[in-house]
Amino acid sequence: MAASKPMTFSRRSFLKSSALASGGMIIGFNLFNACKADVKPPVDLSQLNYNDFNAFIKISEEGKVTIFSPNPEIGQGVKTSMPMLIAEELDVAWEDVYVQQGKLDTENYKRQVAGGSQSIRYSWEPLRQTGATAKQMLVNAAAARWGVDASECSVSEGVITNANGETLGYGDVVAEAAILEVPEEVTLKDPKDFKIIGKGKGNVDIDKIITGKPLFGLDYKEEGMLYACVLRPPAFGQVLESFDAEAAKALPGVVDVITIGQKIRDYRAQGKSNWTMAMSDTDKVVVIGKTTWDAMKGKKAIKASWKTETPLESTETHNQALLDLLNGNTFNTRRKDGNVKNAFANADKIIERVYEAPFLPHNTMEPMNFFANVTPEKVHLVGPTQTPEAAANVVADLLGRDIKDIQVEMTRMGGGFGRRLYDDFVYEAVEISNTIKKPIKMVSSREDDMTTGVYRPSTKYKIAASIKDGKLTGYHLKEACVNGNMYGLIPNFFPAGAIANYQVDTVSYKSNITTGAWRAPYTNFLASAEQSFFDELAEALGMDRVQLHMDLLDNVKQNPEANIEYSPDRLQAVLKLAVEKSNWGNTEEGVYQGLSVYYCHNSHVAEVADITMENGIPNVKRVTCAVDCGIVVNPLGAMNQAKGGVIDGIGHALYSDFGFNNGVPQSNNFNTYQLIRMGQTPKVDVHFIENNIDPTGLGEPTLPPIGAAVANAIYKATGKRLTKQPYMSNMNVENSVVG
């Protein structure tokens, strides 16, 4: 047996050591450093000294660049992709870029919002212009030092070169450049010259995420900070009547028990309202603790009495109310082309379906939380919000403070999906801190999030179409929605412009249950309903499913006054690509395919789902997804977003259900509310249309179409049309009326 060979490591080779339950020790080390003890660690760009250049950019003497990402990061990748836009036009090496989350700054930044898949779309030119302007100023400074014309200089990866071959790094001239006059016009790169945009870049926070570094709202701490847990009404429609806090106050670690709610009542009494205030103004009991656990235990010890102030609603109540509204005559007509009534009166056949979707919670990985420290000098706010500016404005009003006193710092968010558009958790934290005059962090549990939150509204659609002489002659879409959809149903998406007689009507049922935007607002279920309906229409017309869409889109192209938001050419292109890549219609035996094509959030998507039936249960094996979102800024991040949207959409369409009984949510954690499991996720193949069109949305557009693709595949396998989500709970539901 050969003698063992001694090994040597430097201290930095060790990443961590931790005790095992068995009493042993596991030691991890950096393999590359262990093999080469003299390898220098990478430069920590965050520790360099930087000179301010503008609100977006700082440059160090070493030529390294800090780029601030202004928009909230909820996992959609903007903290990586938005700095890529600046770095591209600034012409620096991505390896020399350090990215830092920007604070709320309404003077320098615009639209600091994470919602609607619009961050890159709105920032595409402004951020590139920021980088190009800074680059030009740096070149101008170098040219002035050399005494040459700036047009004689070139730049590559942060190094400026003149015609004589002399070079200066950005760090050499940053101080001079920063005081130069800002050029009025700059030239942006042609897409063919991009070096960073279009190249896959890893998440700039990935190392910190996987090593557990503090990035998220729940990670944030300050010296002397206390923790607060809020006891809210157990049912929608109830208010606080009385409470006994003696048992809670007796617990170790509980500092105080207070009530909040007056600030919101005062705000609303002034006739003010804000769409981010999805919360009741009843009194709530707050337990203040030294730790989160102290506050949570204290909250459980509170004995509270609640009284009913408004009707306590149940799922059955909503279902019947929405059906009554669909069958009624009171609607808001959003669009009316031609004469649907006449088309139906003269039809050979009318096909009608009702599609139903339940309430859904957002279920972000990180429950709601926020830090607030209200002092006479300022109001310091830190945490995960998708709408920091809206939050700051309301806080200023709530406290009667100047908006300049409100300082908002954004943390990375463990998911948003629309829930963090609503800043109720911010206002609670502010009122708590203002009451006890100490810094606090309000922390919600998973149960708090699921039972006292904001929900996707329960919605029903009635869709009817008329057929005459084998042609589609009329289309009538009716929506009945609890509290109405956030934006109202937008009527200018497909099939608008494709059918001469086309009408869209909406009606709302008012409820005391708080509802709001949920990933891909309103289209998340509308796409499932409409694209399932078109699958049935194709069958009724005796047409190929793909050809029906192609023909309808050809109709749009022949109608110059169609008044539409989508591009028929781009929708046809993604449909063709999905058909090609999925091997549509030529699968092996036992594999059933369903198709869906949709436009939303300014992007065009087509998807094909392949399923098999195993013991009578549908199993989604593969999804082929074709996307036209314009120029893909970060292909790696884009691929993740597209796949994530597909998987999220499958999970909620098949499994997720949520309801109320006398105002009380019927699920409060994942033991009773099903999200998609890893073993249920299919292989997802994503294909992007390559073009030089400005980027559009990607965080949401791949979710809406998938529900219909799966439902249409299940129909192929079983002969059953699924119209009610979640599909797995309603496999035997039929509500078709064909006449």
XYZ file of C-alpha atoms in Angstrom:
739
model
C 0.000 0.000 0.000
C 1.437 3.341 -1.030
C 2.254 5.858 1.647
C -0.298 8.660 1.989
C 0.743 11.961 0.471
C 0.528 15.049 2.688
C -1.741 17.891 1.434
C -1.493 21.567 2.242
C -4.208 24.242 2.000
C -4.347 27.924 2.621
C -6.960 29.112 5.131
C -9.012 30.661 2.380
C -9.426 27.212 0.828
C -11.919 26.351 3.546
C -15.447 27.423 2.860
C -17.156 26.179 5.964
C -17.189 23.554 8.659
C -20.255 22.310 10.446
C -21.089 19.813 13.115
C -23.114 16.798 12.061
C -25.898 15.252 14.091
C -23.668 12.198 14.553
C -21.042 14.304 16.254
C -18.688 14.150 13.275
C -17.372 17.070 11.254
C -17.684 17.845 7.584
C -15.197 20.234 6.011
C -15.694 21.828 2.643
C -12.930 23.515 0.685
C -12.452 25.352 -2.534
C -11.123 22.691 -4.895
C -9.202 25.101 -7.107
C -7.522 26.866 -4.226
C -6.731 23.525 -2.634
C -4.989 22.326 -5.765
C -3.051 25.560 -6.196
C -2.284 27.125 -2.844
C -0.788 30.254 -4.431
C -3.882 31.121 -6.485
C -5.044 34.622 -5.682
C -8.711 35.031 -4.776
C -10.784 37.122 -7.174
C -10.912 40.854 -6.546
C -13.831 41.773 -4.315
C -15.277 44.542 -6.463
C -17.596 45.655 -3.678
C -14.653 46.728 -1.517
C -12.992 49.086 -3.992
C -13.198 52.870 -3.655
C -15.426 54.314 -6.332
C -15.865 57.820 -7.699
C -19.453 58.896 -8.342
C -20.148 59.389 -12.025
C -23.915 59.649 -12.090
C -26.915 58.098 -10.362
C -26.334 54.803 -12.169
C -22.566 54.493 -12.408
C -19.473 54.665 -10.206
C -15.973 53.988 -11.509
C -12.913 53.129 -9.425
C -9.313 54.101 -10.094
C -8.741 50.493 -11.103
C -11.314 50.892 -13.866
C -13.859 48.683 -12.149
C -17.472 49.829 -12.423
C -20.375 49.763 -9.994
C -23.730 49.875 -11.746
C -26.850 50.530 -9.738
C -29.948 48.531 -10.615
C -32.898 50.842 -9.938
C -35.870 48.473 -10.093
C -37.018 46.005 -7.434
C -35.683 42.486 -7.889
C -38.312 39.796 -7.311
C -36.550 36.964 -9.089
C -37.300 38.226 -12.596
C -33.611 38.992 -13.148
C -33.640 42.770 -13.579
C -30.787 43.203 -11.115
C -28.681 41.402 -13.707
C -30.280 42.425 -17.013
C -30.764 46.154 -16.391
C -27.060 46.722 -15.560
C -26.219 44.716 -18.676
C -27.865 47.447 -20.755
C -25.668 50.108 -19.175
C -22.509 47.986 -19.324
C -23.056 47.263 -23.020
C -23.105 50.899 -24.052
C -20.492 51.897 -21.465
C -18.257 49.327 -23.140
C -16.794 47.643 -20.066
C -15.995 43.998 -19.434
C -18.830 42.348 -17.526
C -16.239 40.776 -15.220
C -15.288 44.294 -14.096
C -18.843 45.209 -13.138
C -20.201 45.158 -9.590
C -23.982 45.466 -9.353
C -25.679 47.152 -6.430
C -29.383 47.563 -5.696
C -30.440 51.178 -6.036
C -32.564 52.954 -3.429
C -35.786 54.766 -4.154
C -34.721 57.915 -6.003
C -37.552 59.646 -7.831
C -35.297 62.446 -9.067
C -32.903 60.226 -10.988
C -34.835 57.020 -11.611
C -38.146 56.534 -13.367
C -40.708 53.782 -12.856
C -39.047 51.961 -9.973
C -41.722 49.295 -10.103
C -41.635 45.532 -10.524
C -44.868 44.624 -12.243
C -46.431 43.939 -15.603
C -43.207 42.573 -17.091
C -42.328 46.109 -18.150
C -38.960 46.859 -16.506
C -36.730 46.051 -19.482
C -39.231 47.362 -22.010
C -39.351 50.791 -20.389
C -35.617 50.872 -19.612
C -34.286 49.613 -22.936
C -33.286 53.002 -24.382
C -32.900 55.128 -21.210
C -30.388 52.756 -19.602
C -28.442 52.280 -22.818
C -28.329 56.057 -23.239
C -27.008 56.339 -19.677
C -24.136 54.008 -20.500
C -23.430 55.608 -23.868
C -23.430 59.101 -22.358
C -20.966 58.116 -19.657
C -18.750 56.444 -22.248
C -18.723 59.557 -24.420
C -17.803 61.761 -21.465
C -14.919 59.442 -20.567
C -13.699 59.487 -24.164
C -13.984 63.276 -24.229
C -11.869 63.523 -21.072
C -9.186 61.254 -22.516
C -9.191 63.148 -25.820
C -8.779 66.454 -23.956
C -5.792 65.101 -22.044
C -4.163 63.929 -25.266
C -5.150 67.059 -27.180
C -6.873 65.070 -29.934
C -10.400 64.924 -31.305
C -12.690 62.480 -29.516
C -13.703 60.962 -32.861
C -10.124 59.640 -33.202
C -10.525 57.485 -30.064
C -11.937 54.006 -29.710
C -13.034 52.030 -26.637
C -12.922 48.372 -25.741
C -13.687 46.919 -22.293
C -12.999 50.130 -20.418
C -9.784 51.067 -22.224
C -9.651 54.167 -24.453
C -7.177 54.123 -27.348
C -6.142 57.024 -29.604
C -4.847 56.944 -33.173
C -1.241 56.730 -31.932
C -1.950 53.607 -29.932
C -1.824 55.373 -26.551
C -4.279 54.076 -23.972
C -6.041 55.310 -20.868
C -8.339 53.302 -18.651
C -11.659 54.624 -17.448
C -10.211 54.868 -13.946
C -7.512 57.233 -15.225
C -9.963 59.857 -16.444
C -13.128 59.309 -14.376
C -12.560 62.354 -12.153
C -12.109 64.642 -15.157
C -14.976 63.101 -17.102
C -17.476 63.465 -14.283
C -17.277 67.276 -14.391
C -17.567 67.608 -18.161
C -20.655 68.898 -19.881
C -23.130 66.126 -20.589
C -23.438 65.547 -24.348
C -26.891 66.220 -25.744
C -26.771 63.354 -28.224
C -25.030 59.986 -28.191
C -25.003 57.120 -30.642
C -26.250 53.753 -29.435
C -24.722 50.530 -30.701
C -26.167 48.565 -33.534
C -27.412 45.205 -32.151
C -24.873 43.385 -34.332
C -22.114 44.986 -32.266
C -23.425 43.869 -28.871
C -20.874 42.098 -26.676
C -22.886 41.762 -23.461
C -26.534 41.989 -24.499
C -27.593 38.653 -25.923
C -24.948 36.714 -24.003
C -26.005 34.559 -21.057
C -24.968 36.066 -17.725
C -25.409 34.394 -14.365
C -27.510 36.003 -11.667
C -25.313 38.636 -10.020
C -26.524 37.516 -6.580
C -26.234 33.783 -7.135
C -23.186 33.236 -4.928
C -24.784 35.157 -2.074
C -28.058 33.315 -2.507
C -26.592 29.830 -2.379
C -24.279 30.660 0.531
C -27.027 32.285 2.579
C -25.706 35.838 2.616
C -28.179 38.532 3.771
C -30.052 39.773 0.712
C -33.734 39.461 1.478
C -36.069 41.475 3.656
C -36.133 38.777 6.312
C -32.332 39.014 6.514
C -32.247 42.723 7.337
C -31.254 43.717 10.877
C -30.358 46.870 12.746
C -28.982 47.405 16.225
C -31.783 47.649 18.771
C -34.426 46.384 16.341
C -37.509 44.654 17.715
C -39.861 42.252 15.948
C -43.604 42.563 15.492
C -46.309 40.045 14.607
C -49.802 41.221 13.759
C -53.034 39.484 14.744
C -55.586 40.256 12.040
C -59.274 39.300 11.732
C -59.710 35.543 11.130
C -62.503 36.136 8.595
C -63.055 38.719 5.897
C -65.943 40.826 7.159
C -64.948 40.770 10.835
C -63.458 43.516 13.021
C -61.781 43.528 16.412
C -64.174 43.787 19.357
C -61.875 43.191 22.358
C -58.745 41.306 23.376
C -56.893 40.015 26.440
C -53.092 40.346 26.273
C -52.148 39.278 29.804
C -50.948 35.801 28.834
C -48.915 37.193 25.964
C -47.274 39.882 28.082
C -46.231 37.274 30.637
C -44.153 35.362 28.091
C -40.365 35.883 28.146
C -39.177 37.992 25.223
C -42.493 39.792 24.725
C -41.841 43.520 25.064
C -45.294 45.018 24.501
C -48.757 44.508 23.012
C -50.392 47.380 21.109
C -53.126 48.002 18.563
C -52.837 49.678 15.165
C -55.359 50.776 12.549
C -56.054 54.393 13.439
C -53.594 55.810 10.909
C -55.309 54.013 8.039
C -58.740 55.108 9.250
C -57.570 58.722 9.467
C -56.105 58.474 5.972
C -59.335 57.181 4.503
C -61.434 59.644 6.511
C -59.666 62.383 4.560
C -61.116 60.931 1.373
C -57.770 59.477 0.323
C -57.202 56.068 -1.147
C -54.354 54.258 -2.805
C -54.474 51.102 -4.891
C -51.600 49.622 -2.888
C -53.661 49.724 0.313
C -55.257 46.286 0.052
C -56.012 46.055 3.755
C -58.831 46.596 6.210
C -58.812 49.577 8.539
C -60.000 47.621 11.562
C -57.878 47.614 14.692
C -55.260 44.876 14.767
C -53.370 43.518 17.749
C -49.578 43.694 17.519
C -47.157 41.747 19.694
C -43.678 43.236 19.999
C -40.878 40.792 20.809
C -37.124 40.604 21.090
C -37.080 37.924 18.406
C -39.461 36.730 15.715
C -40.180 33.612 17.744
C -40.992 35.680 20.836
C -43.473 37.778 18.868
C -45.061 34.744 17.189
C -45.531 32.935 20.511
C -47.017 36.078 21.991
C -49.467 36.423 19.132
C -50.737 32.885 19.688
C -51.352 33.728 23.359
C -53.655 36.672 22.573
C -57.316 36.033 23.339
C -59.337 38.150 20.914
C -63.018 38.578 20.172
C -64.201 39.550 16.714
C -67.561 40.782 15.525
C -69.106 40.536 12.082
C -69.445 43.897 10.369
C -70.141 42.889 6.759
C -71.504 39.615 5.322
C -69.227 36.594 5.670
C -68.948 35.168 2.171
C -68.316 31.621 1.010
C -67.114 30.096 -2.237
C -70.624 28.885 -3.020
C -71.900 32.458 -2.621
C -69.345 33.765 -5.087
C -69.953 30.992 -7.600
C -73.676 31.560 -7.700
C -73.322 35.344 -7.780
C -70.910 35.209 -10.727
C -73.141 32.803 -12.651
C -76.150 35.064 -12.034
C -74.188 38.024 -13.343
C -73.067 36.117 -16.456
C -76.681 35.255 -17.181
C -77.902 38.785 -16.478
C -78.124 41.848 -18.647
C -75.948 44.376 -16.815
C -72.494 44.592 -18.394
C -69.819 47.094 -19.232
C -69.220 46.682 -22.961
C -65.481 47.003 -23.584
C -65.582 46.505 -27.332
C -68.246 45.954 -29.954
C -67.412 45.224 -33.588
C -70.220 44.532 -36.029
C -73.397 42.984 -34.666
C -72.977 39.853 -32.549
C -76.720 39.594 -31.915
C -77.495 39.336 -35.615
C -74.661 36.884 -36.212
C -76.060 34.612 -33.518
C -79.627 34.959 -34.782
C -78.597 33.795 -38.261
C -76.201 31.052 -37.157
C -76.383 27.396 -38.144
C -74.746 26.500 -34.848
C -73.849 28.280 -31.612
C -71.198 26.943 -29.265
C -71.148 28.240 -25.713
C -68.947 27.441 -22.726
C -68.544 28.700 -19.183
C -65.013 28.639 -17.749
C -64.323 28.962 -14.030
C -61.252 29.717 -11.921
C -60.926 29.954 -8.121
C -59.318 32.503 -5.847
C -55.566 31.955 -5.530
C -53.063 33.224 -2.961
C -49.622 34.356 -4.119
C -47.570 32.049 -1.902
C -44.252 33.825 -2.232
C -41.334 31.875 -0.801
C -40.596 34.777 1.549
C -43.653 35.827 3.602
C -44.504 39.512 3.924
C -42.166 41.535 6.115
C -40.801 45.058 6.385
C -38.463 47.164 8.532
C -39.477 50.634 9.712
C -37.777 53.164 11.942
C -39.797 56.344 12.414
C -37.755 59.135 13.998
C -38.135 62.934 14.102
C -35.352 63.221 11.520
C -36.496 60.644 8.957
C -38.574 57.570 8.248
C -36.202 54.754 7.326
C -37.858 51.879 5.461
C -36.143 48.703 4.274
C -37.656 45.629 2.721
C -39.257 43.802 -0.190
C -41.756 45.935 -2.097
C -42.627 46.005 -5.771
C -43.870 49.609 -5.505
C -41.422 51.656 -3.380
C -42.517 55.063 -4.655
C -46.190 54.413 -3.968
C -45.288 53.174 -0.501
C -43.241 56.297 0.252
C -46.046 58.618 -0.853
C -48.645 56.922 1.333
C -46.300 56.791 4.343
C -45.686 60.524 4.006
C -49.457 61.099 4.051
C -50.052 58.696 6.931
C -47.517 60.436 9.138
C -47.977 63.975 7.854
C -44.313 64.080 6.816
C -42.512 65.644 3.896
C -41.835 63.074 1.175
C -38.133 63.941 1.454
C -38.176 62.486 4.982
C -39.115 59.055 3.646
C -36.104 56.917 2.739
C -36.857 53.565 1.121
C -34.268 50.840 0.558
C -35.223 47.784 -1.452
C -34.051 44.303 -0.596
C -34.132 41.331 -2.898
C -37.507 39.615 -2.703
C -38.268 35.956 -2.244
C -41.013 36.179 -4.852
C -43.678 38.741 -5.566
C -46.128 37.572 -8.269
C -48.107 40.775 -7.669
C -48.543 40.384 -3.906
C -45.848 42.934 -3.116
C -47.520 45.511 -5.325
C -49.755 46.039 -2.295
C -47.890 47.708 0.568
C -50.204 46.917 3.481
C -47.279 45.284 5.288
C -45.244 48.489 4.876
C -47.964 50.644 6.417
C -48.382 48.231 9.305
C -44.655 48.368 10.041
C -44.694 52.176 9.885
C -47.620 52.532 12.270
C -46.042 50.088 14.724
C -42.707 51.921 14.741
C -44.431 55.280 14.992
C -46.403 54.036 18.010
C -43.563 52.490 20.028
C -40.860 54.937 18.802
C -38.405 52.141 18.061
C -37.065 50.358 14.974
C -39.086 47.246 14.230
C -39.483 44.564 11.628
C -42.996 43.329 10.969
C -42.878 39.614 10.113
C -45.735 37.478 8.832
C -45.920 33.706 9.043
C -46.925 31.491 6.113
C -50.355 31.165 7.718
C -50.670 34.962 7.950
C -49.770 35.280 4.284
C -52.288 32.727 3.088
C -55.216 33.742 5.280
C -54.993 37.545 5.527
C -53.532 38.478 2.178
C -54.514 39.625 -1.299
C -55.868 37.037 -3.724
C -56.336 36.474 -7.414
C -60.062 37.055 -7.836
C -62.433 34.228 -8.565
C -63.501 34.630 -12.202
C -65.931 33.131 -14.680
C -66.045 33.584 -18.453
C -68.908 32.786 -20.763
C -67.745 32.509 -24.352
C -70.113 31.979 -27.265
C -69.419 31.728 -30.982
C -71.669 31.487 -34.028
C -71.001 29.357 -37.100
C -72.699 29.949 -40.482
C -71.978 27.952 -43.635
C -68.896 26.468 -42.016
C -67.471 29.875 -41.114
C -66.937 31.579 -37.771
C -69.234 34.620 -37.877
C -69.529 35.891 -34.297
C -67.695 35.838 -30.980
C -69.032 37.073 -27.631
C -66.897 37.045 -24.462
C -68.413 37.840 -21.066
C -66.416 38.149 -17.854
C -67.796 38.059 -14.301
C -65.121 38.661 -11.698
C -64.998 39.180 -7.932
C -64.087 42.865 -7.453
C -63.292 43.111 -11.154
C -59.925 42.421 -12.701
C -57.242 44.947 -11.863
C -57.086 46.463 -15.345
C -60.438 45.339 -16.597
C -60.426 42.825 -19.406
C -58.387 44.296 -22.243
C -60.451 43.727 -25.405
C -57.821 44.365 -28.084
C -55.967 41.061 -27.804
C -56.594 38.135 -30.163
C -59.212 37.402 -31.542
C -59.965 41.138 -31.791
C -59.771 42.187 -35.445
C -60.061 38.608 -36.695
C -63.845 38.213 -36.496
C -66.223 40.762 -37.977
C -68.812 40.425 -35.197
C -66.922 40.594 -31.918
C -68.040 41.791 -28.478
C -66.437 41.854 -25.028
C -68.480 42.540 -21.875
C -67.458 42.623 -18.221
C -69.267 42.753 -14.896
C -67.970 42.850 -11.326
C -69.202 41.333 -8.070
C -68.185 43.431 -5.064
C -66.709 41.466 -2.182
C -65.003 42.314 1.111
C -62.285 39.787 0.313
C -59.166 41.663 -0.778
C -58.203 40.840 -4.360
C -55.574 42.130 -6.728
C -52.996 41.376 -9.379
C -51.644 37.831 -9.585
C -48.876 36.794 -11.959
C -49.985 37.800 -15.478
C -53.050 39.699 -14.213
C -56.367 38.612 -15.757
C -54.681 36.853 -18.687
C -53.505 34.053 -16.392
C -56.954 32.451 -16.741
C -58.418 34.289 -19.728
C -55.852 32.627 -21.995
C -56.848 29.193 -20.669
C -60.509 29.916 -21.339
C -60.149 31.404 -24.820
C -57.547 28.995 -26.137
C -59.496 25.995 -24.860
C -62.547 27.421 -26.608
C -60.674 27.829 -29.900
C -59.624 24.197 -29.730
C -63.282 23.256 -29.527
C -64.179 25.702 -32.311
C -61.630 24.108 -34.633
C -63.213 20.716 -34.008
C -66.720 22.077 -34.584
C -65.590 23.710 -37.844
C -63.848 20.529 -38.955
C -60.594 22.462 -39.252
C -57.019 21.817 -38.295
C -56.302 23.629 -35.023
C -53.216 25.392 -36.394
C -54.886 26.355 -39.650
C -57.813 27.991 -37.851
C -55.436 30.357 -36.088
C -53.444 31.027 -39.225
C -56.597 31.885 -41.147
C -57.918 34.172 -38.430
C -54.580 35.971 -38.228
C -54.627 36.371 -42.008
C -58.022 38.049 -41.563
C -56.398 40.546 -39.207
C -53.673 41.385 -41.713
C -56.360 42.185 -44.286
C -58.057 44.548 -41.845
C -55.977 47.759 -41.587
C -58.419 49.249 -39.061
C -58.416 46.247 -36.747
C -57.468 48.256 -33.600
C -55.346 45.565 -32.003
C -52.380 45.435 -29.638
C -50.755 42.259 -30.952
C -48.900 41.561 -34.195
C -50.561 38.895 -36.386
C -47.236 38.228 -38.120
C -45.393 37.675 -34.845
C -48.198 35.502 -33.481
C -48.085 33.373 -36.632
C -44.301 33.107 -36.335
C -44.342 31.708 -32.795
C -47.146 29.338 -33.761
C -45.122 27.981 -36.695
C -42.026 27.629 -34.512
C -43.879 25.776 -31.748
C -45.473 23.432 -34.282
C -42.106 22.712 -35.875
C -40.133 22.186 -32.671
C -42.813 20.084 -30.965
C -43.212 17.677 -33.882
C -46.901 18.592 -33.752
C -49.196 15.789 -34.841
C -46.424 13.207 -35.159
C -45.882 11.952 -31.626
C -45.388 8.390 -30.538
C -48.341 6.279 -29.483
C -49.776 7.200 -26.084
C -48.605 10.816 -26.221
C -51.315 13.455 -26.642
C -50.676 17.056 -27.628
C -52.474 20.302 -26.902
C -51.782 23.699 -28.445
C -52.187 27.266 -27.215
C -51.042 30.594 -28.669
C -51.374 33.919 -26.899
C -50.265 37.531 -26.699
C -49.903 39.422 -23.424
C -47.480 41.815 -21.724
C -46.337 42.875 -25.199
C -44.962 39.418 -26.021
C -46.151 36.633 -28.317
C -46.022 33.004 -27.132
C -47.100 29.617 -28.481
C -46.940 26.410 -26.467
C -47.495 22.718 -27.108
C -48.021 20.349 -24.185
C -47.294 16.623 -24.512
C -49.097 14.440 -21.973
C -49.507 10.770 -21.224
C -52.240 9.147 -19.162
C -51.029 7.021 -16.274
C -53.715 5.188 -14.304
C -56.247 7.721 -15.516
C -54.136 10.673 -14.374
C -52.651 13.138 -16.891
C -48.887 13.485 -16.733
C -47.366 16.485 -18.521
C -44.163 15.081 -20.011
C -42.928 17.901 -22.196
C -43.764 21.477 -23.131
C -42.461 23.197 -26.248
C -42.522 26.952 -25.879
C -41.895 29.486 -28.663
C -41.425 33.106 -27.592
C -41.114 36.419 -29.394
C -40.092 38.992 -26.796
C -37.854 40.982 -29.124
C -34.129 41.143 -28.390
C -33.282 38.738 -25.576
C -31.058 40.701 -23.204
C -29.866 37.800 -21.056
C -30.574 34.407 -22.663
C -29.731 32.507 -19.477
C -32.112 34.551 -17.366
C -34.719 34.589 -20.136
C -34.676 30.816 -20.381
C -35.203 30.539 -16.628
C -38.072 33.038 -16.706
C -39.806 31.292 -19.598
C -39.502 27.852 -18.020
C -40.575 29.148 -14.635
C -43.713 30.698 -16.095
C -44.653 27.444 -17.821
C -44.141 25.332 -14.709
C -45.971 27.811 -12.479
C -48.880 27.872 -14.927
C -49.113 24.081 -15.084
C -49.104 23.762 -11.312
C -51.873 26.262 -10.709
C -54.019 25.079 -13.625
C -53.864 21.446 -12.535
C -53.681 21.491 -8.759
C -54.156 24.765 -6.896
C -57.490 25.554 -5.277
C -58.512 28.118 -2.687
C -61.844 29.027 -1.216
C -63.684 30.608 1.694
C -66.262 29.428 4.188
C -68.056 32.246 6.001
C -65.174 34.580 5.205
C -62.491 32.175 6.475
C -59.854 30.888 4.011
C -59.986 27.107 3.765
C -56.217 26.604 3.423
C -53.504 28.113 5.556
C -50.374 26.216 4.523
C -48.972 23.842 1.933
C -50.308 20.728 3.653
C -53.775 21.640 2.359
C -52.889 23.819 -0.651
C -51.114 22.042 -3.479
C -48.357 23.638 -5.490
C -46.650 21.695 -8.262
C -44.051 19.207 -6.993
C -40.660 18.642 -8.567
C -41.704 15.192 -9.749
C -44.661 16.728 -11.587
C -42.615 19.223 -13.598
C -42.121 18.417 -17.286
C -39.202 18.953 -19.597
C -39.591 22.462 -21.012
C -37.966 23.354 -24.324
C -37.882 27.106 -24.995
C -37.175 28.633 -28.392
C -36.822 32.373 -28.933
C -37.603 34.131 -32.199
C -34.441 35.982 -33.229
C -34.996 39.575 -34.308
C -33.789 43.107 -33.599
C -37.074 44.393 -32.212
C -36.880 46.218 -28.873
C -37.408 43.868 -25.901
C -40.832 43.267 -24.398
C -42.024 41.432 -21.281
C -40.920 37.962 -20.219
C -41.632 37.487 -16.495
C -45.282 36.643 -17.168
C -46.170 35.884 -20.841
C -45.312 32.156 -20.801
C -47.723 31.427 -17.935
C -51.153 32.237 -19.469
C -51.083 29.937 -22.533
C -50.056 26.738 -20.769
C -53.363 26.055 -19.029
C -55.160 25.660 -22.335
C -52.329 23.642 -23.893
C -52.650 21.118 -21.055
C -56.471 21.114 -21.128
C -56.493 20.590 -24.897
C -54.043 17.689 -24.572
C -56.214 16.108 -21.877
C -59.179 16.378 -24.227
C -57.218 14.529 -26.904
C -56.489 11.789 -24.379
C -59.874 11.509 -22.664
C -62.492 13.195 -24.830
C -63.404 15.477 -21.920
C -63.423 19.275 -22.210
C -62.094 20.784 -18.986
C -63.556 24.161 -18.152
C -62.998 24.518 -14.413
C -59.672 24.931 -12.655
C -57.961 23.243 -10.990
C -58.364 20.574 -13.649
C -57.342 17.631 -11.468
C -60.256 18.287 -9.113
C -62.721 18.716 -11.955
C -61.879 16.016 -14.461
C -65.553 15.024 -14.771
C -67.064 18.516 -15.064
C -69.069 19.264 -18.188
C -71.070 22.443 -18.848
C -71.268 22.659 -22.622
C -74.314 23.909 -24.465
C -74.180 23.239 -28.201
C -77.172 24.148 -30.331
